[in-house]
Short mmCIF file of C-alpha atoms in Angstrom, two decimals:
data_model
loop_
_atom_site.label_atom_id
_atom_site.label_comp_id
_atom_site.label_asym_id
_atom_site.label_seq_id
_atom_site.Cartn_x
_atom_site.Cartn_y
_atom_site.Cartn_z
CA UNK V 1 -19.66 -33.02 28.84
CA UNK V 2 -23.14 -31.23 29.00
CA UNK V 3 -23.66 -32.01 32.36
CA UNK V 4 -20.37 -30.66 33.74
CA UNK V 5 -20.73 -27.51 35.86
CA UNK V 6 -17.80 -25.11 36.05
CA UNK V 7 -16.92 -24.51 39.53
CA UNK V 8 -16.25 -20.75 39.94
CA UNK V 9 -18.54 -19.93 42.63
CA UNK V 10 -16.55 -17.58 44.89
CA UNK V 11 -17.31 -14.24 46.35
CA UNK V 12 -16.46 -13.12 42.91
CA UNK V 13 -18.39 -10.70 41.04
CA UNK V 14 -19.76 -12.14 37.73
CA UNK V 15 -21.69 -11.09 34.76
CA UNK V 16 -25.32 -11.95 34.56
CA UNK V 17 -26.15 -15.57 32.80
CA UNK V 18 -29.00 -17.73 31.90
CA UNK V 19 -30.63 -19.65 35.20
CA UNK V 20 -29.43 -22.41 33.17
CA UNK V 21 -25.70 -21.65 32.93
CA UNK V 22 -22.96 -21.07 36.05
CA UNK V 23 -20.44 -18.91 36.75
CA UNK V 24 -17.17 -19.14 35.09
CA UNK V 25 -13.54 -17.55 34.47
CA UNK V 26 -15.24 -16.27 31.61
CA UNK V 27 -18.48 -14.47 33.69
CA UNK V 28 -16.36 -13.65 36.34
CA UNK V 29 -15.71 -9.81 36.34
CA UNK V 30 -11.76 -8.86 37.15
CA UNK V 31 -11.73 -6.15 39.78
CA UNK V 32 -8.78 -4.58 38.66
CA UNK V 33 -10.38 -3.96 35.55
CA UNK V 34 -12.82 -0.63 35.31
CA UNK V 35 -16.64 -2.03 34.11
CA UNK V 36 -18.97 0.04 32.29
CA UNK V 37 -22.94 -0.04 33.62
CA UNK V 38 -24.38 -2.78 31.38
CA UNK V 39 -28.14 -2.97 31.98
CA UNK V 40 -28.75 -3.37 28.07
CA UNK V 41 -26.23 -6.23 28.45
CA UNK V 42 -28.33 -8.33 31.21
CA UNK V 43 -31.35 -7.19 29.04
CA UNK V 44 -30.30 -8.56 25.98
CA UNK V 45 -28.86 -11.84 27.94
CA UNK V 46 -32.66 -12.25 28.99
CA UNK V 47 -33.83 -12.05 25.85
CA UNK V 48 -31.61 -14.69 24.38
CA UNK V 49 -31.73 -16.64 27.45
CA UNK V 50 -36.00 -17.11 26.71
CA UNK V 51 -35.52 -17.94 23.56
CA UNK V 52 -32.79 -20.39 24.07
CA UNK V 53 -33.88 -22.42 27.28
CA UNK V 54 -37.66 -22.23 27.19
CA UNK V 55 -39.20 -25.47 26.27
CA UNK V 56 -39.29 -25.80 22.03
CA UNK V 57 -41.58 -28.77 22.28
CA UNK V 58 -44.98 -27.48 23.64
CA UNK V 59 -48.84 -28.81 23.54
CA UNK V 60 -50.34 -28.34 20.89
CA UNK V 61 -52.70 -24.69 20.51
CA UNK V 62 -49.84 -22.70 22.23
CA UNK V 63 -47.06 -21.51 20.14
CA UNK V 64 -43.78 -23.53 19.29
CA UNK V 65 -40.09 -22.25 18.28
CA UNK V 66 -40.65 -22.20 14.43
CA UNK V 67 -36.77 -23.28 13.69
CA UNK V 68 -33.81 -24.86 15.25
CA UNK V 69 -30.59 -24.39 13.54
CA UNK V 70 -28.29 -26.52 13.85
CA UNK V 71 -24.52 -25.01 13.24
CA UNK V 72 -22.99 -28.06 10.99
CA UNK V 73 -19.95 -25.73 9.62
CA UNK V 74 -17.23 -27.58 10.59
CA UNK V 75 -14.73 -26.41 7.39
CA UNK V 76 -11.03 -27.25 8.64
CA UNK V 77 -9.43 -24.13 7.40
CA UNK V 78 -11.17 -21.93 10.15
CA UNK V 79 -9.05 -21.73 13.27
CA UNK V 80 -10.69 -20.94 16.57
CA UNK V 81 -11.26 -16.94 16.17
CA UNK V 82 -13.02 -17.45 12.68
CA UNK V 83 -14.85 -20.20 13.52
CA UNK V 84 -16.64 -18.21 16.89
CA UNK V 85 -17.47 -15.56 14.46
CA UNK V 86 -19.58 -18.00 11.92
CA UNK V 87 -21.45 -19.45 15.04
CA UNK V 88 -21.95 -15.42 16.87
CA UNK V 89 -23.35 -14.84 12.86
CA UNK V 90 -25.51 -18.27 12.95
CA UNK V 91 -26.61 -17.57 16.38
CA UNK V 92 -27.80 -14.29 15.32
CA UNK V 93 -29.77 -15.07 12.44
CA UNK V 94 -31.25 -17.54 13.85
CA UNK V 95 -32.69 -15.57 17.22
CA UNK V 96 -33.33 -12.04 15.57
CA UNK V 97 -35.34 -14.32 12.99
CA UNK V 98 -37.32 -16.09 16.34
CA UNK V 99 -35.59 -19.44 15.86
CA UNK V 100 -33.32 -21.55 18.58
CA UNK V 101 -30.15 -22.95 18.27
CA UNK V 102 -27.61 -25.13 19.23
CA UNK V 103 -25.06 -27.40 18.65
CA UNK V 104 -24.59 -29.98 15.84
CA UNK V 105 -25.39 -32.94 17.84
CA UNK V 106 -23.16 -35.44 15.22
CA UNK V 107 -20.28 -33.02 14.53
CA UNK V 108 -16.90 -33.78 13.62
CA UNK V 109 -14.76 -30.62 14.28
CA UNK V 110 -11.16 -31.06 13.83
CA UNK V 111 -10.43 -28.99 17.23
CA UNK V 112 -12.62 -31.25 19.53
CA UNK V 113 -11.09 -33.57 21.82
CA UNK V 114 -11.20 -37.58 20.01
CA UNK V 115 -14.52 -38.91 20.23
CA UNK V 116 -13.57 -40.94 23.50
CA UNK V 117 -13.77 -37.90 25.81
CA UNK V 118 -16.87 -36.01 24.14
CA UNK V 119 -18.75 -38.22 21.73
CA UNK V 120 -20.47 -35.60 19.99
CA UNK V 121 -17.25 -33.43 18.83
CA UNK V 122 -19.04 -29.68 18.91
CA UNK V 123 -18.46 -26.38 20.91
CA UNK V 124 -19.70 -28.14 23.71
CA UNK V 125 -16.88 -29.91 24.23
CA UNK V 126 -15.19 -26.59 25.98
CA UNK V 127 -18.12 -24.55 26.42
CA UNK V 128 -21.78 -24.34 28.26
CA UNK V 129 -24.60 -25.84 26.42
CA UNK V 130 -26.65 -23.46 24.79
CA UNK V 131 -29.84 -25.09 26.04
CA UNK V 132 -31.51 -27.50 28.10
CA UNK V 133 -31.06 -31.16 27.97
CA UNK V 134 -34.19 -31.55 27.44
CA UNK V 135 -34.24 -29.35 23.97
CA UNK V 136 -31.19 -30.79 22.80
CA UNK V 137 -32.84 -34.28 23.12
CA UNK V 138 -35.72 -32.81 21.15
CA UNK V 139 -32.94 -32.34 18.16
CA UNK V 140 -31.19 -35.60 18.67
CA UNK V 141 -34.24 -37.46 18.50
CA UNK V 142 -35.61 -35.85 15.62
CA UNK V 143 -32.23 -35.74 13.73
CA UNK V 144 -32.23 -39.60 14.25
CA UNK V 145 -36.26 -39.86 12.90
CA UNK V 146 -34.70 -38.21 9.89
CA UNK V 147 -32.23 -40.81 9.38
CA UNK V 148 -34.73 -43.43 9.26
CA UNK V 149 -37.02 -42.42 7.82
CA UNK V 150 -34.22 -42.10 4.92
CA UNK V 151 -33.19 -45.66 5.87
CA UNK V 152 -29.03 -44.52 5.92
CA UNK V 153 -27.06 -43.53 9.18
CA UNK V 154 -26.12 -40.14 10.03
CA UNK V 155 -22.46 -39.48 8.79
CA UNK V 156 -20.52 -37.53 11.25
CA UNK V 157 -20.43 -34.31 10.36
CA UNK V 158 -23.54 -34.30 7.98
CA UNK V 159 -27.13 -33.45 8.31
CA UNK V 160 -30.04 -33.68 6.03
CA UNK V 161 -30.40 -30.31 4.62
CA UNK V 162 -33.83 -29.57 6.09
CA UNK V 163 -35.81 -31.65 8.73
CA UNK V 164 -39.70 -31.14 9.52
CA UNK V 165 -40.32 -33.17 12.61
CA UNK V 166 -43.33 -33.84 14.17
CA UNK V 167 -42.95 -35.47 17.89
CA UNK V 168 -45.14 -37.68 19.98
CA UNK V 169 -44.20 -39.39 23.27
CA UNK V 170 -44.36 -43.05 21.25
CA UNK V 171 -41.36 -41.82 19.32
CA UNK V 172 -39.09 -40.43 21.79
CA UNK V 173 -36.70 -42.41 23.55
CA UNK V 174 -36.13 -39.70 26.58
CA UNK V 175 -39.53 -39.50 28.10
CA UNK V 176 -38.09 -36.49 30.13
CA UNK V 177 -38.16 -33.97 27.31
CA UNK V 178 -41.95 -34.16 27.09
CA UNK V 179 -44.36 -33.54 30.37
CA UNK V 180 -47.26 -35.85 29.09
CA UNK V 181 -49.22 -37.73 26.50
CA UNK V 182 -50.41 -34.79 24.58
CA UNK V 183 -49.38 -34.64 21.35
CA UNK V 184 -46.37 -32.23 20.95
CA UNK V 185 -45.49 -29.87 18.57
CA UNK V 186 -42.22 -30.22 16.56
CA UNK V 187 -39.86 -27.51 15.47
CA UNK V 188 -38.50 -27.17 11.92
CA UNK V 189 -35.02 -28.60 12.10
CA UNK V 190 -32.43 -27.17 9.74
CA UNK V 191 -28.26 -27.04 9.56
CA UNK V 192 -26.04 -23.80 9.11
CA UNK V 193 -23.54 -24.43 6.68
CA UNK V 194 -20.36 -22.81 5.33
CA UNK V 195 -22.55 -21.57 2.30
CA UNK V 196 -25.23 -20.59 5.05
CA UNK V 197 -22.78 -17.51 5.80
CA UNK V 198 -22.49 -15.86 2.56
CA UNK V 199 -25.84 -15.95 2.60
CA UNK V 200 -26.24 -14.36 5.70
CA UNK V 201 -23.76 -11.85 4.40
CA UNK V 202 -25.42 -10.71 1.30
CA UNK V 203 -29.18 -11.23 2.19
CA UNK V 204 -28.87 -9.59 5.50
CA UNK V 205 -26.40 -7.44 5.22
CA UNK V 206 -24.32 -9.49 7.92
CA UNK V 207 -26.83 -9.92 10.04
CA UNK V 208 -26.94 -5.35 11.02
CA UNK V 209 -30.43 -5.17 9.17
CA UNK V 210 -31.97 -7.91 11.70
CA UNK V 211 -30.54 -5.93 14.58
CA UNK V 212 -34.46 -4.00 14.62
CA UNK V 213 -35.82 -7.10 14.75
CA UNK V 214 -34.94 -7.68 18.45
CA UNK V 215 -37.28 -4.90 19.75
CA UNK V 216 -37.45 -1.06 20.45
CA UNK V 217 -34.59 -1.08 23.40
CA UNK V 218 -31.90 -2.70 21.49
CA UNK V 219 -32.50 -0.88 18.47
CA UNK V 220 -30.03 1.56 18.74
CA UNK V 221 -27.06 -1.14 19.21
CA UNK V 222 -24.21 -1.37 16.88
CA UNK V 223 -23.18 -4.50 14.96
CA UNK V 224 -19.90 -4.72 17.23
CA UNK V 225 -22.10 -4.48 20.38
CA UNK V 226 -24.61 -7.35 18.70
CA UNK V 227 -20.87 -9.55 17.76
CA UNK V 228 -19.50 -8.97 21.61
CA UNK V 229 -22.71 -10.39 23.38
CA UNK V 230 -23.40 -13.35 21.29
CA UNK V 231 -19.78 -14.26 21.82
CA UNK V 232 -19.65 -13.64 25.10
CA UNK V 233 -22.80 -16.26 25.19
CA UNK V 234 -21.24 -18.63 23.26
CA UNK V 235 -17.76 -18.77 25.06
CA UNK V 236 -18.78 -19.50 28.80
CA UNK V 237 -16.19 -21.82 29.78
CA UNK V 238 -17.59 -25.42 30.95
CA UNK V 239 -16.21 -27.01 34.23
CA UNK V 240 -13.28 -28.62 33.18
CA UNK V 241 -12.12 -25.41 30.74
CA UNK V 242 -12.77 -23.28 33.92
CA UNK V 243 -10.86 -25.28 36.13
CA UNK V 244 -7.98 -25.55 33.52
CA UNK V 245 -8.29 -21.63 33.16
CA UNK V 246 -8.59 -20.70 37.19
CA UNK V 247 -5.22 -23.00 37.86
CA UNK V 248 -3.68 -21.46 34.88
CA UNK V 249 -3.91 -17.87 36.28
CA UNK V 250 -2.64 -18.69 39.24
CA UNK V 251 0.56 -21.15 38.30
CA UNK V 252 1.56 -18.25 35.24
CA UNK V 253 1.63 -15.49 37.61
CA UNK V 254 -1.47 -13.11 35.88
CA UNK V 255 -1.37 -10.29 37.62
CA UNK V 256 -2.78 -6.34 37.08
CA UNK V 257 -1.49 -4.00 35.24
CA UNK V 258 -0.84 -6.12 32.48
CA UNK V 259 -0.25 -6.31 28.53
CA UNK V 260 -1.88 -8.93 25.99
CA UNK V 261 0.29 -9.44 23.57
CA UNK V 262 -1.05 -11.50 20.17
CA UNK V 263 2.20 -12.23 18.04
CA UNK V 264 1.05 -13.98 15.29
CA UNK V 265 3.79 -16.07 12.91
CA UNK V 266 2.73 -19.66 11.84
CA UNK V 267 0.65 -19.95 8.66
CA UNK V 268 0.10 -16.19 8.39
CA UNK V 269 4.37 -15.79 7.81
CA UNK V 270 4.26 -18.33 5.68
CA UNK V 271 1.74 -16.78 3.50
CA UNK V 272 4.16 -13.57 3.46
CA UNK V 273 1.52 -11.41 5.53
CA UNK V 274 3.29 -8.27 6.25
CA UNK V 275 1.78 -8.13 10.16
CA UNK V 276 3.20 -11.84 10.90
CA UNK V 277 7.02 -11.36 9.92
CA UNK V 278 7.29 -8.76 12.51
CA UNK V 279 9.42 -9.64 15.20
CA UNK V 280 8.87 -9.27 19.27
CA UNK V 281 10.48 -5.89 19.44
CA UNK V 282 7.94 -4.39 17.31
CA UNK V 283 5.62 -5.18 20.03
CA UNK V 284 7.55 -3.82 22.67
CA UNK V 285 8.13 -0.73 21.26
CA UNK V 286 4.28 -0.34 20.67
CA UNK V 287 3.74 -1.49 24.28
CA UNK V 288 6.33 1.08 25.38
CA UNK V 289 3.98 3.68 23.78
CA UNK V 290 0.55 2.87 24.93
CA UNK V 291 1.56 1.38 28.75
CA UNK V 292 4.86 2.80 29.52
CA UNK V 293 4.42 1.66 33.02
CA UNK V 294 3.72 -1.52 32.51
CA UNK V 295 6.36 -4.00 33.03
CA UNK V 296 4.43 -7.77 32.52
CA UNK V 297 3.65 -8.94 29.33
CA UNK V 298 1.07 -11.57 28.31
CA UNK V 299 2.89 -13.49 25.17
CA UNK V 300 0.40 -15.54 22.63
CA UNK V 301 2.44 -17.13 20.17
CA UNK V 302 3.00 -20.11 18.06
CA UNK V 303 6.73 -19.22 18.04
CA UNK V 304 8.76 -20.51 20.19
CA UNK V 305 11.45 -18.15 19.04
CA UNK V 306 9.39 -15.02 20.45
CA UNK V 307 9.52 -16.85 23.72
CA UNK V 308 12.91 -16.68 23.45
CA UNK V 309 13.48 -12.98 22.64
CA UNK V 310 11.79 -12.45 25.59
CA UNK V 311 15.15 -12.84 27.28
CA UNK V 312 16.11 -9.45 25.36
CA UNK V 313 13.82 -7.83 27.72
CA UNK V 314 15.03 -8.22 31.09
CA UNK V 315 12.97 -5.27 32.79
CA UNK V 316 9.91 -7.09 32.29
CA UNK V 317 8.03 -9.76 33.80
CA UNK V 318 6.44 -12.50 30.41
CA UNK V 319 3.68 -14.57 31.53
CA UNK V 320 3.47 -17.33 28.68
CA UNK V 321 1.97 -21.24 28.86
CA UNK V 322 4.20 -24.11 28.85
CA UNK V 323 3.18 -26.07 25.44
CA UNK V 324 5.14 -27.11 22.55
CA UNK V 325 5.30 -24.19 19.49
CA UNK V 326 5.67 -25.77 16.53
CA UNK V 327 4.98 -22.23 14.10
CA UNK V 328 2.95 -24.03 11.40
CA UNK V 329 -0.73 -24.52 10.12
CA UNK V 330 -2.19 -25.68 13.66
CA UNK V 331 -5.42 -27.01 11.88
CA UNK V 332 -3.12 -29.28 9.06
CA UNK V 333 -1.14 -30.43 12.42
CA UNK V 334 -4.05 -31.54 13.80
CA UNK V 335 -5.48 -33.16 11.25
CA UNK V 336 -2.06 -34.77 10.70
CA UNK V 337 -1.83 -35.90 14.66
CA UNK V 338 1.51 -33.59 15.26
CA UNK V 339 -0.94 -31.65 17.45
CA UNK V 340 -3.60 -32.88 20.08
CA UNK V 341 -6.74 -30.67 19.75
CA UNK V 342 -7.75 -30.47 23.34
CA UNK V 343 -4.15 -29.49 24.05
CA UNK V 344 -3.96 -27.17 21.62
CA UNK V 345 -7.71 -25.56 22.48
CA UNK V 346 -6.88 -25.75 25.87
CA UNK V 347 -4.06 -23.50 25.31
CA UNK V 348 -5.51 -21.37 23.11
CA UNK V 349 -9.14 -20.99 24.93
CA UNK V 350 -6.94 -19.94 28.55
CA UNK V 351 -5.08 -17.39 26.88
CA UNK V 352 -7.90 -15.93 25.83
CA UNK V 353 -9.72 -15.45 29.00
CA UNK V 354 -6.29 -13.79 30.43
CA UNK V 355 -6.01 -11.56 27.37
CA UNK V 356 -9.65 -10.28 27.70
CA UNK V 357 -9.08 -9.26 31.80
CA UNK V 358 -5.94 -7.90 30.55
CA UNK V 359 -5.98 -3.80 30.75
CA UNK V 360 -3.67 -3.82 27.19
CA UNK V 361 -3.79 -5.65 24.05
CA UNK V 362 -1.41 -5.67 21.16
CA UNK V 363 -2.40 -7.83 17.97
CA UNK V 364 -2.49 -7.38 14.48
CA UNK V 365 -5.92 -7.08 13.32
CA UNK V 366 -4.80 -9.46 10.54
CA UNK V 367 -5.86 -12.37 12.49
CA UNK V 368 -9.34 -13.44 13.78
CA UNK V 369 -8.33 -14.43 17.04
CA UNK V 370 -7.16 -10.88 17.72
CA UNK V 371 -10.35 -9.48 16.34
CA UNK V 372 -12.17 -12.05 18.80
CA UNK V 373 -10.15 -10.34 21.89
CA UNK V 374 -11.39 -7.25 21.40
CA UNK V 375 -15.15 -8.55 20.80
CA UNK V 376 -15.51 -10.67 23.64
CA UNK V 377 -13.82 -7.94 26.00
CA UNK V 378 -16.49 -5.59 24.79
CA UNK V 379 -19.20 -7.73 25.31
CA UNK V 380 -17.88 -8.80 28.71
CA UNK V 381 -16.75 -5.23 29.92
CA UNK V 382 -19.05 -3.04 27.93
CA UNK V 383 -15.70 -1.55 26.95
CA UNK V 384 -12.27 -2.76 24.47
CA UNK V 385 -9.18 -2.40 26.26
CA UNK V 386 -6.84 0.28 25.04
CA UNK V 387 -5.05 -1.42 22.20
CA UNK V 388 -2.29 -1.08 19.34
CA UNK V 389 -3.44 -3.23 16.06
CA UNK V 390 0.60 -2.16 14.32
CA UNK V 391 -0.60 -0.72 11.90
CA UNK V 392 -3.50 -3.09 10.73
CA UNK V 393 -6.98 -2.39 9.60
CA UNK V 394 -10.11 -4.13 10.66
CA UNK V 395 -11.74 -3.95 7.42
CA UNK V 396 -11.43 -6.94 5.36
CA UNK V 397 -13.80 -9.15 3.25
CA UNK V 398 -15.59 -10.58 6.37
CA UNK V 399 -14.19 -8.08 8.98
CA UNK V 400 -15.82 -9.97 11.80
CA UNK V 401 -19.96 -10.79 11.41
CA UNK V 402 -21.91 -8.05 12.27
CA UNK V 403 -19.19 -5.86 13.54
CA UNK V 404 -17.82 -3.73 10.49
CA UNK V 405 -15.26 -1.31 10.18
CA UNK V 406 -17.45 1.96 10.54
CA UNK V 407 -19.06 0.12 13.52
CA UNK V 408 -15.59 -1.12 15.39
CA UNK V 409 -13.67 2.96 14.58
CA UNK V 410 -17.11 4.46 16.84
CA UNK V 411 -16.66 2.05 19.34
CA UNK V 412 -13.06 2.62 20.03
CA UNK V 413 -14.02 6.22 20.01
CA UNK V 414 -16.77 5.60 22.67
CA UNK V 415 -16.09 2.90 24.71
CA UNK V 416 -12.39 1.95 25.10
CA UNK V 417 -12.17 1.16 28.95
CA UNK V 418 -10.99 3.43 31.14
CA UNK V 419 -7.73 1.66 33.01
CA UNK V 420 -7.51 1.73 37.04
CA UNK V 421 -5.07 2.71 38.64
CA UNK V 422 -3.17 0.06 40.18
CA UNK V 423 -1.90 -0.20 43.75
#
């Protein structure tokens, strides 16, 4: 729920967040791992931070947010990693354009838990909100003006295409989001959609031409660097995820030096996609090369038969969770109840946070999720772990948002963590 706090509040060292948001598994910084000065970072997460959590409703004479987008792209074919890319892109062109976003309020995504355990069915379901109660309100309550002033309800799932709401305190239900009786100032409310993304792709060149946009000191930044933060934003784990994920660490055994290993089968085999109908020992002989010392493995899968090949492998140490693999189309399974989605996001949002403190990664760069690895280690870490994509290429019709080819090839040449030596 939005009012859950994650509970990671140790002596660890964490990453700098809004005043807004906590620490997390996700914020927390892994001391085995070697981190890269990131003043730009904390810079940057100031400058979204403003635009995200100061007040959008203000008195009239002073200046309001001009736009609120609302991301309403909830298109079941995009699993988790491609779906965190078209938010990082809405997020994006929404802030280097000096708008605020957040959440659909009335969403519907096949991946959120049933409607019984988070009513509203968005990101926030797993993650931090992206803003203040009190701005979210300000959408919800002008969202539901728009609805009756059209005299329909609100399908789950749909918006009105383009919402110009003007707010006093007579028409808001939460008197908390407004400080007094003067009249208030209301944003331009508008939805992100699936088509809202090609857009953004051929209008703004992905999003890299509004990178100039954000002033003089982040100028300079790359597309990948631009991808990294606003995921790493986006993904802060909420209480429940982060107590999930700080139990799950410690019951599987994660421990330093370690590999991440993404073998991806499922869907992508069934498709006939070269990188998916490559076995486990492929992997190993890749992690053989690039962490010869290295002797515990990190196993992503939806195969339960690479969980079993593991038993080829008796020199090393496989850290894997303990969930049903059924090696299909995880979003169709879903949809046709074979598959719980908390469950399954559960699974899938834990082994991420492992695989981004992990000093290795192996992954074909065929598949989102392992582009999404490498994104949000960068924008945690300031660096990508060493990796081996098997032979894969990162450029692709969407490659991932802002972060293109050119842009990922200089990064691994420039910042590809350094790994510490372990005890």
């Amino acid at each position: 729920s939005r009012s859950s706090l994650p509970t990671s509040t140790s002596s660890s060292v964490h990453r700098h967040l809004c005043a807004y948001m906590h620490p997390n598994v996700l914020s927390m910084l892994d001391p085995h791992k070697a981190y890269q000065a990131h003043h730009p970072g904390d810079l940057f997460m100031d400058w979204v931070c403003k635009r995200q959590f100061n007040a959008w409703v203000i008195e009239a004479g002073n200046k309001p947010v001009k736009e609120v987008m609302v991301f309403a792209d909830n298109e079941e074919t995009a699993g988790l990693g491609a779906r965190m890319m078209r938010v990082a892109c809405a997020f994006w062109s929404t802030l280097s354009r000096g708008g605020a976003f957040t959440s659909q309020p009335f969403a519907n995504w096949l991946y959120a838990p049933a409607e019984s355990e988070c009513p509203e069915r968005n990101n926030d379901c797993y993650f931090q909100p992206l803003t203040s109660p009190a701005n979210y309100q300000l959408v919800k309550e002008g969202l539901k003006l728009a609805v009756a002033r059209e005299g329909k309800q609100l399908a789950q799932g749909a918006l009105p295409s383009l919402v110009q709401v003007s707010l006093s305190p007579s028409k808001v239900s939460d008197p908390a989001i407004l400080h007094d009786a003067q009249f208030r100032i209301g944003p331009k409310i508008s939805q992100w959609t699936r088509e809202s993304l090609t857009l953004f792709y051929t209008k703004h060149n992905r999003g890299i031409d509004l990178v100039d946009k954000t002033g003089p000191q982040f100028a300079l930044k790359s597309g990948c660097w631009v991808m990294g933060h606003m995921q790493f934003m986006l993904m802060q784990a909420n209480a429940e995820l982060d107590r999930a994920s700080q139990a799950a660490r410690a019951d599987l055994g994660f421990e330093h030096p370690i590999v991440a290993m993404h073998v991806r089968h499922g869907d992508r085999a069934e498709m006939g996609q070269k990188g998916a109908l490559m076995g486990l020992e492929k992997y190993m002989k890749e992690a053989k090369q690039i962490a010869p010392h290295v002797k515990r493995i990190l196993i992503m899968t939806e195969d339960q038969e690479v969980i079993d090949d593991t038993a080829k492998f008796p020199d090393y140490t496989f850290v894997y969770t303990k969930v049903p693999r059924l090696n299909t189309r995880i979003g169709l399974a879903i949809k046709n109840g074979e598959i719980d989605p908390k469950v399954e996001s559960y699974n899938a949002l834990i082994n991420l946070y492992m695989a981004v403190d992990s000093d290795y990664f192996i992954g074909g760069l065929g598949s989102s999720w392992a582009r999404m690895i490498l994104m949000l280690s960068y924008g945690k870490y300031n660096c990508m772990q060493p990796h081996a994509t098997l032979g894969s290429s990162w450029s692709s019709k969407w490659e991932y948002g802002m972060c293109t080819a050119k842009s990922f090839s200089e990064v691994v040449q420039k910042h590809t963590c350094r790994v510490k030596k372990q005890n």
